[in-house]
Amino acid sequence: MAKVNSATGADRDEHDEQGGLMESPERRRISIPEKGSPLKGLELAVRETFFPDDPLRPFKNQTRSRRFHLGLAYLFPPLQWAKGYKLSYLKDDTIAGLTIGSLCIPQDIGYSKLAGLPPIYGLYTSFVPPLIYALLGVSRDIAIGPVAVVSILLGTLASDQFPVPEAATKKCDSTSLNFVNDTCTAYRESYLALIFTATLFAGIFQAALGLFRLGFIIDFLSHAAIIGFMAGAAITIGLQQLKGMLGISTASFTRKTDIVSVLTSVFGHTDEWSWQTALIGLFFLGFLILCKYIGKKNKKLFWVPAIAPLTSVILSTVFVTITHVDKHGVAIVGKIDGRVNPSSVGQFVFHGEILKKALFVGFESALVALTEGVAIGRTFASLKNYHIDGNKEMIAFGAMNAIGSCTSCYVATGSFSRSAVNYNAGCKTPVSNIVMSLMVLIVLVVATPLFHNTPNCILASIIINAVLSLFDYQAAVTVFKVDKLDFITLMGAFLGVLFISVEMGLLIAVSLSVANILLQVTRPHTAVLGKIPGTTIYRNVKQYPDSTRTPGILIIRIDAAVYFSNSNYLRERILRWLDDEGDQIKKENGVPFQFAIIELSPVTNIDTTGILSFEDLHTTLQKRKVQLVFANPGTKVIQKLNDAGFVVKVGHEWFFLTVGEAVQACSRLLKIDV
């Protein structure tokens, strides 16, 4: 059977002596830009990596005094919004601050126990950090203080790193001020030293990430991983509150957070169960859930769930005081040493084992606190259409935790529940945080004795009610529908927290998020393209089944940058496309492939290994008598291909501006059996 060249005589004149393709007069050549200086390229790479938001833009073309004022306003955001502050704003901020204050006070007492600390330290952490954030922070809506997830993480890490010594006896409880023995007292002091030192390092880590523009590090924890981690933490925290709901003493309860250990500890101490405690706790838990339901049904009644925790504390405390049920097995908070934040500088430890442990605990706590805080700030900023500078927020978080660690505070961040209440209450500026802080100050000065008879089961019910919102099953369902790999990450984080530990769940979440990225990088998507009927547009044949293919020409699109990590895979995948599609053509007695067009428009970059892979592909295809053709390479890609001599090796005439031009040119060279 003879082979007839489909090209016309005029087309044949376009061939050079080596059988290549001559440039037609109407064809636009691929432009190879002049190569810039390496220093300029490095500067651009650094700028895009660390300064994508161009923070110095407002300072351009400004006088020295104006730059000074802009610099002060950048460091202290109140200098920006204070000019337009109105009396009506003060009213809104005061109402919002009092509302979140009534919510935070009972929560703080409970959260401090999650961190393994006496109740007073939760109140300390809602006094100093909010004031610092109001001075340095950008978000107008975020409410600062201790949160459940960070508290449980900090407490778990600290207790794992610093277990109770046997000489302190099993009755030693770091959350209580009751005297057991000298060893227990020494343990509590060392535990506090570890917490405060870890909080200092957490603040330093956070501020350093912001100062060095390294905020993108927290982006390695994907949205799906955060959903899974938070859900697992919510169940873990909720289960741990069974000790308070049932009246089990903290000293005898397990310090582990996995579901098996917690449930084993719950059912292993049935002798400590108190039906009176359970009845009170369940009653007020139902009351809190009812108030939350009312607030969701009617947004104007946002204040109902906000004041419900404090109302529960007041009512339950009055009930215990009148009935004296604390003498019948109902555990109460007991004495709270009420005073304004004392200095904790003298408790820092910068040597020995505690230093190593504090660095580890501080680093993990810093990342989780930053992830939660920045996410909350951005969420509410988008609702009010203003911008959050993530790096500036990190500096603010770092400063408030570093200063807070000097004033008996542990790691603080933004609270979603309190921020939502703050937003719904109509806050206008961070002044609401100042009002909340002053409310906590009043409690510290005059009201801490009032919490003496507060039953522990109320604090447990408040925490359970608060963490219910962390379990976002609707978001999990959405992730499952959209991306199965993301769902695997979500479930890995969730099960890791639930069945191993909070810190392992975090590690699994980060690991799976990074693994997902690596999978996308090392196994990028490729697609066979076809022509949309009636157009010159070429698209994925799977997405557009009615698209037509050109006989003898295979068009493949690479949907990622070509690097050492994926170049071998891409070469093998392109060859497999040729084999698979070629087998189908043989079955249909079609024209065998003579050209392989690689669409490069999605390829943003290529490295030397990628270029070598293309060279191997070119050599392999030459042996198969298939010509390699490229369409629409980007600036970086064509520059590197040209510098490596690949353009000359393949032939400049085989690089085209569009897929359409490449197909048109290759079609004229097809040899078809007749």
XYZ file of C-alpha atoms in Angstrom:
674
model
C 0.000 0.000 0.000
C 1.503 3.315 -1.067
C 1.892 6.307 1.253
C 0.745 9.625 -0.141
C 1.930 12.914 1.340
C -1.095 15.005 2.153
C 0.782 18.267 1.725
C 0.252 20.338 -1.416
C 3.060 21.522 -3.663
C 3.040 24.906 -2.043
C 3.246 23.247 1.354
C 6.162 21.103 0.243
C 8.106 24.255 -0.569
C 7.964 25.086 3.129
C 10.132 22.053 4.029
C 13.814 22.576 4.498
C 16.457 20.225 3.166
C 16.467 18.197 6.431
C 12.742 17.593 6.297
C 11.878 20.234 8.890
C 9.198 22.867 8.698
C 9.987 26.251 7.111
C 8.482 29.334 8.697
C 5.352 30.454 6.821
C 5.073 34.228 6.320
C 1.869 34.498 8.370
C 3.083 32.409 11.310
C 4.121 34.291 14.437
C 7.362 32.974 15.905
C 7.644 32.012 19.582
C 9.330 34.886 21.357
C 12.324 34.101 23.565
C 12.714 37.077 25.948
C 16.122 38.423 26.789
C 17.532 36.785 29.869
C 17.655 39.107 32.882
C 20.512 39.260 35.349
C 20.663 36.402 37.901
C 20.632 38.972 40.706
C 17.409 40.482 39.380
C 15.837 37.037 39.140
C 16.838 36.228 42.709
C 15.443 39.537 43.917
C 12.130 38.823 42.165
C 11.943 35.319 43.671
C 12.610 36.639 47.188
C 10.071 39.446 46.763
C 7.332 37.108 45.527
C 8.043 34.572 48.276
C 8.248 36.873 51.281
C 6.581 40.119 50.158
C 3.685 39.172 47.832
C 1.509 41.904 49.372
C 4.183 44.598 48.819
C 3.979 46.064 52.365
C 6.245 48.997 51.476
C 3.965 50.257 48.694
C 2.252 52.952 50.876
C 5.717 54.369 51.720
C 6.690 55.069 48.099
C 6.982 58.712 47.029
C 6.277 59.943 50.564
C 8.135 62.507 52.643
C 10.280 61.367 55.549
C 7.787 62.625 58.153
C 4.911 60.972 56.318
C 6.817 57.684 56.218
C 7.413 57.967 59.961
C 3.683 58.409 60.636
C 2.807 55.537 58.272
C 5.342 53.331 60.051
C 3.823 54.134 63.452
C 0.332 53.459 62.089
C 1.533 50.091 60.735
C 2.986 49.118 64.111
C 0.012 50.465 66.065
C -3.226 50.088 64.039
C -5.301 52.172 66.532
C -3.568 55.233 65.035
C -5.442 54.414 61.805
C -8.970 53.834 63.090
C -8.884 56.203 66.100
C -9.217 59.276 63.839
C -12.679 58.238 62.673
C -13.838 56.834 66.007
C -17.324 58.002 67.012
C -19.287 58.014 70.249
C -21.770 55.571 68.694
C -18.854 53.184 68.094
C -18.004 53.319 71.800
C -21.556 52.298 72.686
C -21.449 49.333 70.269
C -17.976 48.275 71.408
C -18.984 48.511 75.086
C -22.074 46.337 74.568
C -20.028 43.813 72.586
C -17.229 43.820 75.181
C -19.619 43.246 78.092
C -21.346 40.463 76.165
C -18.146 38.551 75.345
C -16.904 39.241 78.872
C -19.904 37.455 80.352
C -19.170 34.545 78.009
C -15.417 34.371 78.573
C -15.327 34.418 82.385
C -16.904 30.989 82.978
C -15.187 29.564 79.875
C -11.769 30.755 81.065
C -12.148 29.018 84.415
C -12.900 25.757 82.619
C -10.258 26.133 79.902
C -7.508 26.669 82.465
C -8.265 23.196 83.821
C -7.839 21.781 80.312
C -4.354 23.270 80.375
C -3.711 21.640 83.770
C -3.761 24.977 85.582
C -5.737 26.413 88.519
C -8.875 28.381 87.414
C -7.353 31.799 88.054
C -4.878 31.451 85.170
C -7.680 31.371 82.615
C -8.849 34.750 83.908
C -5.291 36.086 83.831
C -5.090 35.082 80.155
C -8.231 37.082 79.325
C -6.865 40.249 80.926
C -3.390 41.071 79.547
C -3.336 39.491 76.021
C -6.534 41.248 74.812
C -5.058 44.619 75.815
C -1.847 43.943 73.882
C -3.790 42.718 70.851
C -6.001 45.830 70.888
C -2.812 47.888 70.595
C -1.082 45.803 67.899
C -3.749 43.681 66.163
C -5.524 44.354 62.881
C -8.811 42.471 63.209
C -11.787 44.484 64.440
C -13.887 41.462 65.352
C -11.636 38.818 66.886
C -12.007 38.164 70.619
C -8.766 37.181 72.353
C -8.271 34.743 75.210
C -7.703 31.077 76.051
C -9.451 28.574 73.770
C -10.356 24.924 74.196
C -8.143 23.387 71.499
C -4.972 25.251 72.478
C -5.655 24.637 76.177
C -6.051 20.871 75.746
C -3.013 20.735 73.448
C -0.871 22.715 75.882
C -2.033 20.654 78.850
C -1.517 17.346 77.041
C 1.940 18.230 75.758
C 3.043 19.594 79.119
C 1.762 16.574 81.083
C 3.334 14.149 78.599
C 6.655 15.940 78.828
C 6.414 16.425 82.581
C 4.521 13.567 84.296
C 3.626 13.632 88.001
C 6.423 12.031 90.074
C 5.448 8.996 92.132
C 6.565 10.730 95.322
C 3.878 13.377 94.771
C 1.149 10.671 95.216
C -1.783 10.129 92.877
C -3.801 12.815 94.635
C -1.504 15.559 93.361
C -3.463 17.790 90.971
C -1.848 20.698 89.131
C -5.291 22.351 88.691
C -5.886 22.536 92.448
C -4.316 24.638 95.179
C -4.939 21.996 97.865
C -1.770 20.962 99.661
C -0.724 17.304 99.297
C 2.985 17.175 100.085
C 6.223 18.990 99.350
C 6.901 16.911 96.225
C 3.494 17.868 94.823
C 4.152 21.534 95.541
C 7.523 21.323 93.771
C 5.863 19.568 90.842
C 3.219 22.303 90.512
C 5.876 25.003 90.537
C 7.906 23.175 87.865
C 4.729 22.622 85.820
C 3.929 26.337 85.949
C 7.519 27.131 84.960
C 7.169 24.835 81.943
C 3.859 26.433 80.888
C 5.106 30.016 81.224
C 8.418 29.283 79.483
C 6.577 27.452 76.676
C 4.200 30.417 76.319
C 7.178 32.778 76.044
C 8.696 30.640 73.285
C 5.307 30.367 71.580
C 5.151 34.166 71.463
C 8.718 34.399 70.150
C 8.007 31.797 67.438
C 4.829 33.588 66.373
C 6.460 37.018 66.249
C 9.467 35.617 64.344
C 7.196 34.060 61.715
C 5.590 37.450 61.193
C 8.815 39.472 61.239
C 10.540 37.180 58.740
C 7.424 36.964 56.551
C 7.160 33.204 57.024
C 3.403 33.113 57.486
C 2.998 30.744 54.560
C 4.260 27.947 56.866
C 0.862 27.675 58.579
C -0.745 27.189 55.163
C 0.708 23.673 55.137
C -2.165 22.763 57.455
C -4.979 22.415 54.913
C -8.602 23.372 55.525
C -9.610 19.698 55.501
C -6.915 18.864 58.071
C -8.122 21.698 60.323
C -11.735 20.431 60.115
C -10.638 16.912 61.097
C -8.289 18.118 63.839
C -10.933 20.398 65.367
C -13.617 17.683 65.247
C -11.316 15.163 66.914
C -10.306 17.734 69.524
C -13.977 18.569 70.163
C -14.817 14.928 70.931
C -11.649 14.512 73.011
C -12.383 17.633 75.055
C -16.039 16.660 75.438
C -15.171 13.160 76.668
C -12.663 14.540 79.138
C -15.451 16.609 80.692
C -17.176 13.398 81.756
C -14.979 13.503 84.849
C -16.560 16.808 85.819
C -20.079 15.757 84.774
C -19.852 12.551 86.843
C -17.841 13.918 89.777
C -14.609 11.986 89.154
C -11.599 13.717 90.730
C -9.028 15.202 88.373
C -6.162 13.610 90.312
C -7.443 10.069 89.721
C -8.501 10.661 86.110
C -6.208 9.715 83.214
C -3.992 12.379 81.696
C -4.160 10.747 78.284
C -6.583 12.154 75.723
C -7.302 9.201 73.419
C -10.865 7.891 73.521
C -9.908 4.423 74.788
C -7.934 5.744 77.783
C -10.597 8.319 78.659
C -13.512 5.864 78.539
C -11.468 3.264 80.438
C -10.805 5.870 83.129
C -14.479 6.915 83.229
C -15.788 3.372 83.701
C -12.844 2.427 85.883
C -13.909 4.949 88.536
C -17.615 4.173 88.826
C -17.170 4.264 92.593
C -16.646 8.051 92.292
C -19.738 8.714 90.171
C -22.196 11.132 91.741
C -25.797 11.154 90.516
C -26.346 14.596 92.058
C -23.399 15.987 90.064
C -24.605 14.340 86.841
C -28.145 15.664 87.334
C -26.989 19.249 87.849
C -24.555 19.063 84.935
C -27.068 17.585 82.493
C -29.742 20.103 83.486
C -27.515 23.090 82.774
C -26.063 21.482 79.630
C -29.623 21.226 78.309
C -30.179 24.877 79.297
C -27.044 25.980 77.417
C -27.953 23.998 74.288
C -31.472 25.474 74.368
C -30.050 29.002 74.602
C -27.705 28.299 71.688
C -30.678 27.053 69.635
C -32.619 30.238 70.434
C -29.655 32.365 69.314
C -29.363 30.468 66.016
C -33.083 30.732 65.262
C -33.186 34.480 65.902
C -29.991 36.431 65.193
C -31.294 39.399 67.206
C -31.184 37.199 70.302
C -27.434 36.583 69.966
C -27.042 37.755 73.565
C -29.056 34.812 74.927
C -26.384 32.123 74.299
C -23.696 34.692 75.170
C -24.925 35.295 78.716
C -26.138 31.719 79.255
C -22.780 30.408 80.626
C -22.468 33.167 83.226
C -26.149 32.767 84.092
C -25.563 29.033 84.597
C -22.617 29.733 86.878
C -24.600 32.203 88.980
C -27.686 29.977 89.294
C -25.697 26.815 90.066
C -23.503 28.629 92.602
C -26.591 30.001 94.370
C -28.125 26.502 94.326
C -25.018 24.925 95.900
C -24.793 27.692 98.512
C -28.427 27.197 99.547
C -28.621 23.401 99.421
C -25.036 22.549 100.528
C -24.925 19.679 98.016
C -21.131 20.094 97.990
C -21.221 18.108 101.244
C -22.979 15.262 99.395
C -20.457 14.527 96.667
C -20.835 17.565 94.337
C -17.319 18.899 93.682
C -16.890 22.664 93.639
C -14.220 25.022 92.318
C -13.088 26.008 95.807
C -10.787 28.849 96.696
C -9.581 31.074 93.860
C -6.647 33.290 94.774
C -8.087 36.543 93.435
C -5.545 39.202 92.505
C -4.352 41.032 89.403
C -1.846 39.175 87.233
C 1.340 38.619 89.231
C 4.709 38.620 87.482
C 5.916 35.217 86.291
C 9.306 36.335 84.966
C 11.058 34.672 87.877
C 9.513 31.326 86.923
C 11.105 31.128 83.463
C 13.597 28.281 83.074
C 16.286 28.529 80.380
C 18.373 25.460 81.172
C 18.159 21.711 81.503
C 15.304 19.429 80.491
C 12.574 21.997 81.075
C 14.113 24.278 78.429
C 14.047 21.487 75.807
C 10.485 20.582 76.726
C 9.358 24.211 76.715
C 10.771 24.719 73.201
C 8.862 21.700 71.895
C 5.598 22.554 73.670
C 5.859 26.226 72.712
C 6.448 25.522 69.029
C 3.467 23.182 68.622
C 1.172 25.452 70.634
C 2.293 28.467 68.603
C 1.394 26.844 65.270
C -2.059 25.704 66.378
C -2.836 29.059 68.015
C -1.699 30.931 64.900
C -3.663 28.715 62.540
C -6.857 29.164 64.523
C -6.378 32.869 65.220
C -5.452 33.945 61.690
C -8.258 31.834 60.186
C -10.812 33.443 62.517
C -9.509 36.945 61.772
C -9.680 36.408 58.005
C -13.174 34.893 58.241
C -14.708 37.909 59.944
C -12.657 40.380 57.892
C -14.191 38.941 54.724
C -17.675 39.453 56.184
C -16.946 43.158 56.718
C -14.844 43.557 53.567
C -11.533 44.645 55.051
C -8.036 43.203 54.734
C -6.066 41.217 57.319
C -2.275 41.301 57.069
C -1.405 37.755 58.167
C 2.220 38.574 59.002
C 1.172 41.618 61.044
C -1.330 39.445 62.921
C 1.421 36.973 63.742
C 3.527 39.745 65.235
C 0.540 40.858 67.322
C -0.148 37.303 68.533
C 3.536 36.823 69.296
C 3.782 40.055 71.263
C 0.660 39.379 73.329
C 1.820 35.852 74.226
C 5.391 36.895 74.962
C 4.200 39.731 77.230
C 1.428 37.529 78.619
C 3.953 34.878 79.637
C 5.567 37.499 81.888
C 2.236 38.130 83.638
C 1.110 34.575 84.512
C -0.769 33.965 81.229
C -0.634 30.904 79.015
C -1.020 30.733 75.219
C -3.929 32.865 73.990
C -5.431 33.241 70.526
C -8.691 34.160 68.830
C -11.809 32.326 70.009
C -14.339 31.488 67.291
C -17.362 31.372 69.608
C -16.486 34.658 71.316
C -15.539 36.315 68.018
C -18.903 35.295 66.546
C -20.669 36.841 69.557
C -18.471 39.939 69.258
C -19.381 40.251 65.567
C -23.112 39.706 66.133
C -23.077 42.196 69.013
C -22.038 44.885 66.515
C -18.463 45.580 67.590
C -16.735 48.255 65.537
C -13.109 48.138 66.728
C -10.774 46.207 69.070
C -12.060 48.445 71.891
C -14.490 45.588 72.627
C -11.453 43.526 73.688
C -10.436 46.317 76.059
C -13.922 46.388 77.607
C -13.852 42.597 78.012
C -10.402 42.836 79.610
C -11.578 45.487 82.099
C -14.565 43.308 82.998
C -12.188 40.427 83.742
C -10.039 42.816 85.803
C -13.034 43.697 87.979
C -13.710 39.991 88.524
C -10.053 39.425 89.456
C -10.085 42.273 91.972
C -13.444 41.819 93.715
C -15.433 38.833 92.438
C -13.264 35.700 92.560
C -14.590 34.656 96.030
C -18.054 34.424 94.446
C -16.911 31.421 92.386
C -15.960 29.383 95.455
C -19.192 27.325 95.436
C -19.417 26.953 91.664
C -19.820 23.234 90.890
C -17.231 21.717 88.549
C -19.994 20.040 86.546
C -21.161 23.498 85.372
C -17.722 24.252 83.975
C -17.789 20.858 82.242
C -21.200 21.568 80.696
C -20.017 25.015 79.523
C -16.973 23.476 77.812
C -19.032 20.694 76.195
C -21.480 23.284 74.875
C -18.617 25.436 73.568
C -16.800 22.638 71.712
C -19.953 21.374 69.991
C -19.455 24.099 67.376
C -15.985 22.705 66.570
C -17.594 19.547 65.158
C -18.527 20.741 61.659
C -19.992 17.628 60.033
C -21.490 19.606 57.129
C -18.022 20.815 56.140
C -16.775 17.212 56.344
C -19.583 16.056 54.013
C -18.678 18.823 51.567
C -15.014 17.810 51.612
C -16.028 14.186 50.924
C -18.112 15.255 47.929
C -15.457 17.561 46.488
C -12.120 15.824 47.063
C -11.584 12.277 48.342
C -7.868 12.881 49.017
C -8.749 15.868 51.175
C -11.255 13.689 52.998
C -8.520 11.130 53.733
C -6.478 13.983 55.255
C -9.524 15.062 57.288
C -10.172 11.553 58.601
C -6.477 10.969 59.328
C -6.352 14.075 61.522
C -9.689 13.221 63.157
C -8.816 9.598 63.980
C -5.279 10.561 65.037
C -6.606 12.977 67.666
C -9.354 10.587 68.739
C -7.392 7.356 69.076
C -3.781 8.439 69.673
C -3.321 11.948 71.073
C -3.895 15.599 70.273
C -0.270 16.213 69.300
C -0.141 13.085 67.115
C -3.363 14.147 65.468
C -1.734 17.478 64.675
C 1.347 15.736 63.311
C -0.799 13.438 61.166
C -2.786 16.438 59.914
C 0.379 18.265 58.835
C 1.939 15.105 57.384
C -1.132 14.232 55.319
C -1.464 17.838 54.118
C 2.167 17.827 52.959
C 1.733 14.343 51.452
C -1.254 15.625 49.499
C 0.859 18.480 48.147
C 3.688 16.100 47.226
C 1.237 13.785 45.488
C -0.075 16.658 43.395
C 3.483 17.735 42.575
C 4.930 14.303 41.819
C 1.871 13.013 39.959
C 0.508 16.036 38.098
C -2.539 15.853 35.882
C -2.185 15.401 32.133
C -4.936 15.388 29.526
C -5.488 14.477 25.864
C -6.967 17.422 23.983
C -9.460 17.548 21.147
C -10.940 20.367 19.058
C -14.283 21.821 20.089
C -16.509 21.658 16.950
C -16.881 24.967 15.142
C -13.975 26.593 17.007
C -10.191 26.620 17.107
C -10.262 25.766 20.830
C -8.683 22.547 22.129
C -9.880 21.090 25.416
C -9.783 17.879 27.495
C -11.635 15.124 25.617
C -12.979 13.715 28.895
C -14.547 17.050 29.802
C -15.827 17.610 26.248
C -16.668 14.195 24.718
C -17.919 15.798 21.484
C -14.475 17.286 20.754
C -12.726 15.866 17.679
C -9.199 14.533 17.356
C -6.900 15.136 14.440
C -5.774 11.869 12.766
C -2.067 11.147 13.245
C -1.637 13.844 15.897
C -1.761 13.364 19.666
C -2.209 16.544 21.721
C -1.298 16.339 25.416
C -1.551 19.083 28.031
C 0.665 19.113 31.139
C -1.119 20.821 34.049
C 1.825 21.564 36.351
C 5.376 22.828 36.511
C 7.964 20.234 35.403
C 10.501 19.500 38.135
C 12.881 16.714 39.165
C 10.095 15.277 41.331
C 7.685 14.664 38.470
C 9.722 14.767 35.229
C 10.231 10.990 34.960
C 6.549 10.397 35.647
C 5.534 12.918 32.963
C 7.833 11.325 30.387
C 6.414 7.874 31.137
C 2.848 9.201 31.203
C 3.217 10.847 27.785
C 4.639 7.625 26.333
C 1.755 5.709 27.909
C -0.714 8.118 26.333
C 0.919 7.375 22.972
C 0.716 3.613 23.564
C -2.850 3.585 24.876
C -4.211 5.912 22.218
C -2.132 4.124 19.561
C -3.673 0.740 20.492
C -7.128 2.226 20.058
C -6.187 3.622 16.650
C -4.923 0.218 15.526
C -8.286 -1.313 16.426
C -10.017 1.332 14.345
C -7.470 1.088 11.467
C -6.733 4.776 11.843
C -3.671 6.844 11.014
C -0.791 6.055 13.415
C 0.648 8.940 15.392
C 3.323 10.944 13.613
C 3.243 14.036 15.832
C 2.977 14.535 19.617
C 2.039 18.100 20.521
C 2.715 19.098 24.140
C 0.586 22.028 25.336
C 2.775 23.967 27.795
C 0.585 26.929 28.771
C -0.129 25.582 32.320
C 3.588 24.800 32.839
C 4.845 27.726 34.911
C 8.427 26.530 35.340
C 10.887 23.776 34.460
C 14.199 22.718 35.968
C 17.260 21.017 34.473
C 15.947 17.537 35.269
C 12.720 18.407 33.481
C 14.673 19.549 30.419
C 16.696 16.311 30.406
C 13.426 14.404 30.607
C 12.131 16.277 27.540
C 15.390 15.445 25.747
C 14.923 11.738 26.567
C 11.337 11.962 25.361
C 12.455 13.608 22.118
C 15.050 10.883 21.496
C 12.554 8.104 22.247
C 9.932 9.596 19.925
C 12.470 10.027 17.129
C 13.111 6.277 17.276
C 9.358 5.762 16.957
C 9.291 8.200 14.008
C 7.093 10.599 15.960
C 7.937 14.312 15.930
C 7.805 16.143 19.284
C 6.075 19.540 19.037
C 5.491 22.227 21.670
C 2.747 24.842 21.941
C 2.613 28.057 23.951
C 5.579 27.757 26.360
C 5.717 30.507 28.992
C 8.521 33.018 29.532
C 10.505 31.051 32.118
C 10.024 27.775 30.297
C 11.139 28.932 26.840
C 14.085 30.834 28.340
C 15.358 27.740 30.130
C 14.742 25.456 27.166
C 16.655 27.884 24.972
C 19.547 28.305 27.455
C 19.892 24.514 27.649
C 20.092 24.254 23.860
C 16.896 22.207 23.704
C 15.180 24.603 21.296
C 18.032 24.220 18.810
C 18.090 20.440 19.282
C 14.384 20.032 18.535
C 14.252 22.879 16.030
C 12.758 26.313 16.555
C 10.172 25.539 13.872
C 8.560 22.941 16.187
C 7.600 25.552 18.810
C 4.220 27.205 18.177
C 2.228 30.028 19.682
C -1.025 28.031 19.916
C -2.171 24.431 19.657
C -4.240 25.409 16.616
C -1.176 26.630 14.732
C 0.742 23.482 15.698
C -2.064 21.217 14.449
C -2.416 23.162 11.216
C 1.310 22.935 10.498
C 1.583 19.246 11.425
C -1.487 18.339 9.379
C 0.268 19.503 6.226
C 3.066 16.991 6.885
C 0.942 13.955 7.651
C 1.526 10.815 5.587
C -1.679 8.882 5.172
C -2.014 5.312 3.838
C -4.299 5.005 0.768
